[in-house]
Amino acid sequence: DLAEPDLLIIDELHLQHWGKMRKTIMKKWTQCKCFGMTATPHYYVQRIEYKNGGMWSVTECCAIADGYFGEPVFSLSREQMKELGYGADIQIKKVNISKVRGYYFDSPEIYEPLLKLHAEQVKTLTKGLKNGIIYCDSLAHAEYLRNCIPDCGIVTGTTPTKERKNTIDSFVAGDLKFITTVGCLKIGFDKPDLENIIILTNVKNPSNAEQQIGRLNRGSGLKTCWYNSVLNTAEPIVGSTTKFLIKEF
């Protein structure tokens, strides 16, 4: 067993795994101070599960939602971070791309014209872009677009570990220009020269949106978040602060 530390530092505090950590570790560590960090201190998180070939969205509580941490004691704005030499200029641009529904992929022989129209619109958008992550609505959606866009890979929750690593390594190295994904590459993924993200989902969770946009905040220069205004009537908000929360117990 580890000896109880004086200070416990937790990154990505908004993730649900912290609740599990607390139930186990903190039963033994009752005197140490705890310092948590997150760029998205929202009061719920969203977990993606795959069941019977479909995608399920599950809202869960996390350490913040449980009331374990209070309001931030320190925050740093993006403007302040840029003054210190960190972060990029992020612009938000809307595009009108036709909507695809899940049942289109169940009967492609019927809905192929609509699927082709959607794919052609996305393909047209990617032309001229250096690189980008394409956030899709379902596994079938991500697979369909991957097969339509040149120099494109795919990473999802069902991608085997070795294949996932090889695909991400190729994307980071620039051998792949684009990656389609669903439920992945939002938190902790770093590619400093990433210039674009394309959000083709209906963004309901502000934490998800800010984490996706946050992939552009690595490196420097002008970067673009493209969002589908057919699905999202409200413009995604670029996260303005990095939050630090602290709890003494």
Tab-separated table of C-alpha atoms in Angstrom:
chain	number	residue	atom	x	y	z
A	1	ASP	CA	0.000	0.000	0.000
A	2	LEU	CA	1.112	3.538	-0.747
A	3	ALA	CA	1.741	5.854	2.142
A	4	GLU	CA	-0.736	8.718	2.400
A	5	PRO	CA	0.595	11.797	0.569
A	6	ASP	CA	0.341	15.378	1.721
A	7	LEU	CA	-1.147	16.437	-1.629
A	8	LEU	CA	-3.127	14.603	-4.300
A	9	ILE	CA	-3.282	16.271	-7.761
A	10	ILE	CA	-6.013	15.171	-10.169
A	11	ASP	CA	-6.101	16.157	-13.834
A	12	GLU	CA	-9.283	16.040	-15.974
A	13	LEU	CA	-11.391	16.295	-12.841
A	14	HIS	CA	-14.642	16.241	-14.806
A	15	LEU	CA	-14.212	12.582	-15.762
A	16	GLN	CA	-16.356	10.035	-13.973
A	17	HIS	CA	-13.441	7.801	-12.997
A	18	TRP	CA	-12.583	10.213	-10.173
A	19	GLY	CA	-15.760	9.122	-8.369
A	20	LYS	CA	-14.488	5.544	-8.398
A	21	MET	CA	-11.061	6.664	-7.178
A	22	ARG	CA	-12.610	8.512	-4.274
A	23	LYS	CA	-14.546	5.498	-3.088
A	24	THR	CA	-11.416	3.388	-2.912
A	25	ILE	CA	-8.322	5.493	-2.314
A	26	MET	CA	-9.818	8.264	-0.243
A	27	LYS	CA	-11.254	5.871	2.291
A	28	LYS	CA	-7.663	5.327	3.380
A	29	TRP	CA	-6.332	8.810	2.690
A	30	THR	CA	-8.353	10.991	4.991
A	31	GLN	CA	-5.887	13.770	5.812
A	32	CYS	CA	-4.232	14.763	2.528
A	33	LYS	CA	-5.193	17.850	0.543
A	34	CYS	CA	-6.622	17.430	-2.933
A	35	PHE	CA	-6.040	19.709	-5.933
A	36	GLY	CA	-8.112	19.192	-9.092
A	37	MET	CA	-7.730	20.636	-12.589
A	38	THR	CA	-10.195	20.802	-15.475
A	39	ALA	CA	-10.949	23.025	-18.448
A	40	THR	CA	-14.637	22.050	-18.312
A	41	PRO	CA	-15.989	22.246	-14.755
A	42	HIS	CA	-19.513	21.284	-15.732
A	43	TYR	CA	-21.836	19.424	-13.462
A	44	TYR	CA	-22.265	16.295	-15.538
A	45	VAL	CA	-20.273	14.217	-17.974
A	46	GLN	CA	-21.297	12.135	-20.926
A	47	ARG	CA	-20.126	8.573	-21.484
A	48	ILE	CA	-20.504	6.798	-24.800
A	49	GLU	CA	-21.330	3.094	-24.796
A	50	TYR	CA	-21.729	0.690	-27.654
A	51	LYS	CA	-24.518	-1.874	-27.367
A	52	ASN	CA	-25.800	-4.189	-30.060
A	53	GLY	CA	-23.987	-2.206	-32.739
A	54	GLY	CA	-25.542	1.101	-31.675
A	55	MET	CA	-24.238	4.100	-29.762
A	56	TRP	CA	-25.739	5.038	-26.409
A	57	SER	CA	-25.137	8.275	-24.568
A	58	VAL	CA	-25.162	8.029	-20.788
A	59	THR	CA	-25.085	11.042	-18.476
A	60	GLU	CA	-23.195	10.408	-15.248
A	61	CYS	CA	-22.169	12.275	-12.166
A	62	CYS	CA	-18.561	13.159	-11.491
A	63	ALA	CA	-16.606	14.590	-8.593
A	64	ILE	CA	-17.857	18.107	-9.283
A	65	ALA	CA	-21.471	17.028	-9.648
A	66	ASP	CA	-21.221	15.085	-6.423
A	67	GLY	CA	-20.401	18.314	-4.625
A	68	TYR	CA	-17.002	17.025	-3.665
A	69	PHE	CA	-15.295	20.133	-5.008
A	70	GLY	CA	-16.463	23.698	-4.699
A	71	GLU	CA	-16.164	26.662	-7.026
A	72	PRO	CA	-12.806	27.287	-8.748
A	73	VAL	CA	-10.238	28.996	-6.571
A	74	PHE	CA	-8.103	29.980	-9.538
A	75	SER	CA	-8.726	30.315	-13.261
A	76	LEU	CA	-6.684	31.418	-16.237
A	77	SER	CA	-8.370	32.878	-19.324
A	78	ARG	CA	-7.389	31.915	-22.856
A	79	GLU	CA	-6.268	35.485	-23.414
A	80	GLN	CA	-3.962	35.275	-20.418
A	81	MET	CA	-2.644	31.931	-21.620
A	82	LYS	CA	-1.884	33.422	-25.028
A	83	GLU	CA	0.021	36.271	-23.373
A	84	LEU	CA	2.140	33.609	-21.695
A	85	GLY	CA	2.787	31.982	-25.056
A	86	TYR	CA	0.203	29.204	-24.945
A	87	GLY	CA	-2.762	28.563	-27.201
A	88	ALA	CA	-3.985	29.386	-30.688
A	89	ASP	CA	-6.492	31.752	-32.294
A	90	ILE	CA	-9.680	29.725	-32.802
A	91	GLN	CA	-12.414	30.831	-35.170
A	92	ILE	CA	-15.878	29.279	-35.313
A	93	LYS	CA	-17.440	28.808	-38.752
A	94	LYS	CA	-20.802	27.295	-39.582
A	95	VAL	CA	-21.503	25.098	-42.589
A	96	ASN	CA	-24.775	23.747	-43.913
A	97	ILE	CA	-24.427	19.997	-44.362
A	98	SER	CA	-27.403	17.731	-44.902
A	99	LYS	CA	-28.551	15.690	-41.921
A	100	VAL	CA	-28.089	11.927	-41.830
A	101	ARG	CA	-30.223	9.720	-39.640
A	102	GLY	CA	-29.205	6.425	-38.117
A	103	TYR	CA	-31.677	4.345	-40.069
A	104	TYR	CA	-30.138	5.532	-43.358
A	105	PHE	CA	-27.275	3.127	-42.730
A	106	ASP	CA	-29.661	0.247	-42.010
A	107	SER	CA	-31.107	0.506	-45.528
A	108	PRO	CA	-28.337	2.052	-47.668
A	109	GLU	CA	-29.935	0.795	-50.866
A	110	ILE	CA	-32.869	3.100	-50.148
A	111	TYR	CA	-31.034	6.094	-48.711
A	112	GLU	CA	-27.843	5.950	-50.777
A	113	PRO	CA	-28.616	9.229	-52.613
A	114	LEU	CA	-28.942	11.061	-49.283
A	115	LEU	CA	-25.796	9.437	-47.905
A	116	LYS	CA	-23.840	10.328	-51.047
A	117	LEU	CA	-25.053	13.930	-50.871
A	118	HIS	CA	-23.928	14.203	-47.252
A	119	ALA	CA	-20.550	12.626	-47.963
A	120	GLU	CA	-19.950	14.870	-50.976
A	121	GLN	CA	-20.690	17.960	-48.888
A	122	VAL	CA	-18.209	16.864	-46.218
A	123	LYS	CA	-15.654	15.911	-48.842
A	124	THR	CA	-15.989	19.342	-50.455
A	125	LEU	CA	-15.425	20.986	-47.074
A	126	THR	CA	-12.230	19.008	-46.464
A	127	LYS	CA	-10.717	19.980	-49.815
A	128	GLY	CA	-8.018	22.553	-49.249
A	129	LEU	CA	-7.808	21.874	-45.502
A	130	LYS	CA	-4.440	20.777	-44.169
A	131	ASN	CA	-5.880	18.297	-41.677
A	132	GLY	CA	-8.757	17.777	-39.306
A	133	ILE	CA	-10.745	15.640	-36.879
A	134	ILE	CA	-14.290	14.875	-38.000
A	135	TYR	CA	-16.644	14.211	-35.072
A	136	CYS	CA	-19.426	11.942	-36.297
A	137	ASP	CA	-22.818	10.956	-34.945
A	138	SER	CA	-22.471	7.171	-34.950
A	139	LEU	CA	-20.096	4.342	-35.742
A	140	ALA	CA	-21.788	3.759	-39.110
A	141	HIS	CA	-21.534	7.483	-39.885
A	142	ALA	CA	-17.803	7.548	-39.105
A	143	GLU	CA	-17.145	4.429	-41.190
A	144	TYR	CA	-19.114	5.756	-44.154
A	145	LEU	CA	-17.255	9.073	-44.242
A	146	ARG	CA	-13.885	7.381	-43.741
A	147	ASN	CA	-14.508	5.444	-46.951
A	148	CYS	CA	-15.451	8.612	-48.857
A	149	ILE	CA	-12.696	11.033	-47.821
A	150	PRO	CA	-9.134	10.662	-49.166
A	151	ASP	CA	-6.278	10.192	-46.691
A	152	CYS	CA	-8.697	9.507	-43.859
A	153	GLY	CA	-8.548	7.063	-40.957
A	154	ILE	CA	-11.039	6.149	-38.262
A	155	VAL	CA	-10.863	5.783	-34.486
A	156	THR	CA	-13.841	4.735	-32.373
A	157	GLY	CA	-14.470	2.969	-29.108
A	158	THR	CA	-14.505	-0.357	-30.963
A	159	THR	CA	-11.182	0.116	-32.775
A	160	PRO	CA	-8.651	-2.565	-31.668
A	161	THR	CA	-5.803	-1.186	-29.565
A	162	LYS	CA	-2.999	-1.799	-32.060
A	163	GLU	CA	-5.001	-0.451	-34.993
A	164	ARG	CA	-6.024	2.558	-32.926
A	165	LYS	CA	-2.395	3.341	-32.050
A	166	ASN	CA	-1.212	2.954	-35.638
A	167	THR	CA	-4.005	5.186	-36.958
A	168	ILE	CA	-3.387	7.924	-34.403
A	169	ASP	CA	0.389	7.764	-34.952
A	170	SER	CA	-0.141	8.117	-38.711
A	171	PHE	CA	-2.451	11.087	-38.170
A	172	VAL	CA	-0.049	12.829	-35.790
A	173	ALA	CA	2.836	12.227	-38.221
A	174	GLY	CA	0.829	13.696	-41.106
A	175	ASP	CA	0.546	10.478	-43.110
A	176	LEU	CA	-3.232	10.728	-42.673
A	177	LYS	CA	-4.864	14.127	-43.190
A	178	PHE	CA	-8.171	13.357	-41.490
A	179	ILE	CA	-9.686	11.109	-38.869
A	180	THR	CA	-13.366	10.360	-38.412
A	181	THR	CA	-14.343	9.479	-34.884
A	182	VAL	CA	-17.238	9.058	-32.503
A	183	GLY	CA	-16.763	9.298	-28.747
A	184	CYS	CA	-12.951	9.572	-29.026
A	185	LEU	CA	-10.132	12.105	-29.510
A	186	LYS	CA	-11.747	14.704	-27.304
A	187	ILE	CA	-9.809	14.601	-24.048
A	188	GLY	CA	-6.036	14.459	-23.787
A	189	PHE	CA	-5.331	14.156	-27.528
A	190	ASP	CA	-2.480	16.400	-28.648
A	191	LYS	CA	-1.548	17.308	-32.203
A	192	PRO	CA	-0.034	20.810	-32.128
A	193	ASP	CA	-0.355	21.308	-35.893
A	194	LEU	CA	-4.041	20.329	-35.974
A	195	GLU	CA	-5.810	23.107	-37.877
A	196	ASN	CA	-9.450	22.023	-38.100
A	197	ILE	CA	-12.191	20.141	-36.335
A	198	ILE	CA	-15.512	19.414	-38.024
A	199	ILE	CA	-18.480	18.818	-35.719
A	200	LEU	CA	-21.160	16.809	-37.504
A	201	THR	CA	-23.059	15.884	-34.350
A	202	ASN	CA	-25.792	17.579	-32.385
A	203	VAL	CA	-23.802	18.988	-29.481
A	204	LYS	CA	-25.838	18.657	-26.304
A	205	ASN	CA	-23.075	18.416	-23.731
A	206	PRO	CA	-21.089	21.674	-23.257
A	207	SER	CA	-18.198	19.707	-21.798
A	208	ASN	CA	-17.924	17.643	-24.983
A	209	ALA	CA	-17.998	20.717	-27.205
A	210	GLU	CA	-15.336	22.550	-25.222
A	211	GLN	CA	-13.103	19.488	-25.115
A	212	GLN	CA	-13.443	19.016	-28.879
A	213	ILE	CA	-12.636	22.660	-29.573
A	214	GLY	CA	-9.796	22.400	-27.083
A	215	ARG	CA	-7.952	20.063	-29.474
A	216	LEU	CA	-7.263	23.191	-31.538
A	217	ASN	CA	-5.729	25.073	-28.636
A	218	ARG	CA	-2.439	23.228	-28.914
A	219	GLY	CA	0.289	24.980	-30.845
A	220	SER	CA	-0.300	28.434	-32.309
A	221	GLY	CA	-1.720	30.228	-35.326
A	222	LEU	CA	-5.255	30.513	-36.705
A	223	LYS	CA	-7.391	27.372	-36.411
A	224	THR	CA	-11.000	26.619	-37.284
A	225	CYS	CA	-13.917	24.797	-35.706
A	226	TRP	CA	-16.510	23.969	-38.376
A	227	TYR	CA	-19.935	23.126	-37.019
A	228	ASN	CA	-23.022	21.930	-38.832
A	229	SER	CA	-25.667	24.613	-38.392
A	230	VAL	CA	-28.326	22.192	-39.676
A	231	LEU	CA	-27.902	20.258	-36.410
A	232	ASN	CA	-26.751	23.035	-34.076
A	233	THR	CA	-28.707	26.282	-34.018
A	234	ALA	CA	-26.419	27.749	-31.360
A	235	GLU	CA	-22.781	28.419	-32.097
A	236	PRO	CA	-20.353	26.337	-30.005
A	237	ILE	CA	-18.568	28.409	-27.402
A	238	VAL	CA	-14.795	28.407	-27.215
A	239	GLY	CA	-13.869	27.586	-23.650
A	240	SER	CA	-12.572	30.748	-22.035
A	241	THR	CA	-10.818	29.460	-18.970
A	242	THR	CA	-8.822	26.667	-17.499
A	243	LYS	CA	-10.177	25.922	-14.048
A	244	PHE	CA	-8.394	24.807	-10.938
A	245	LEU	CA	-10.471	23.493	-8.049
A	246	ILE	CA	-9.286	22.585	-4.625
A	247	LYS	CA	-10.717	20.710	-1.660
A	248	GLU	CA	-9.264	20.238	1.771
A	249	PHE	CA	-10.549	17.356	3.862
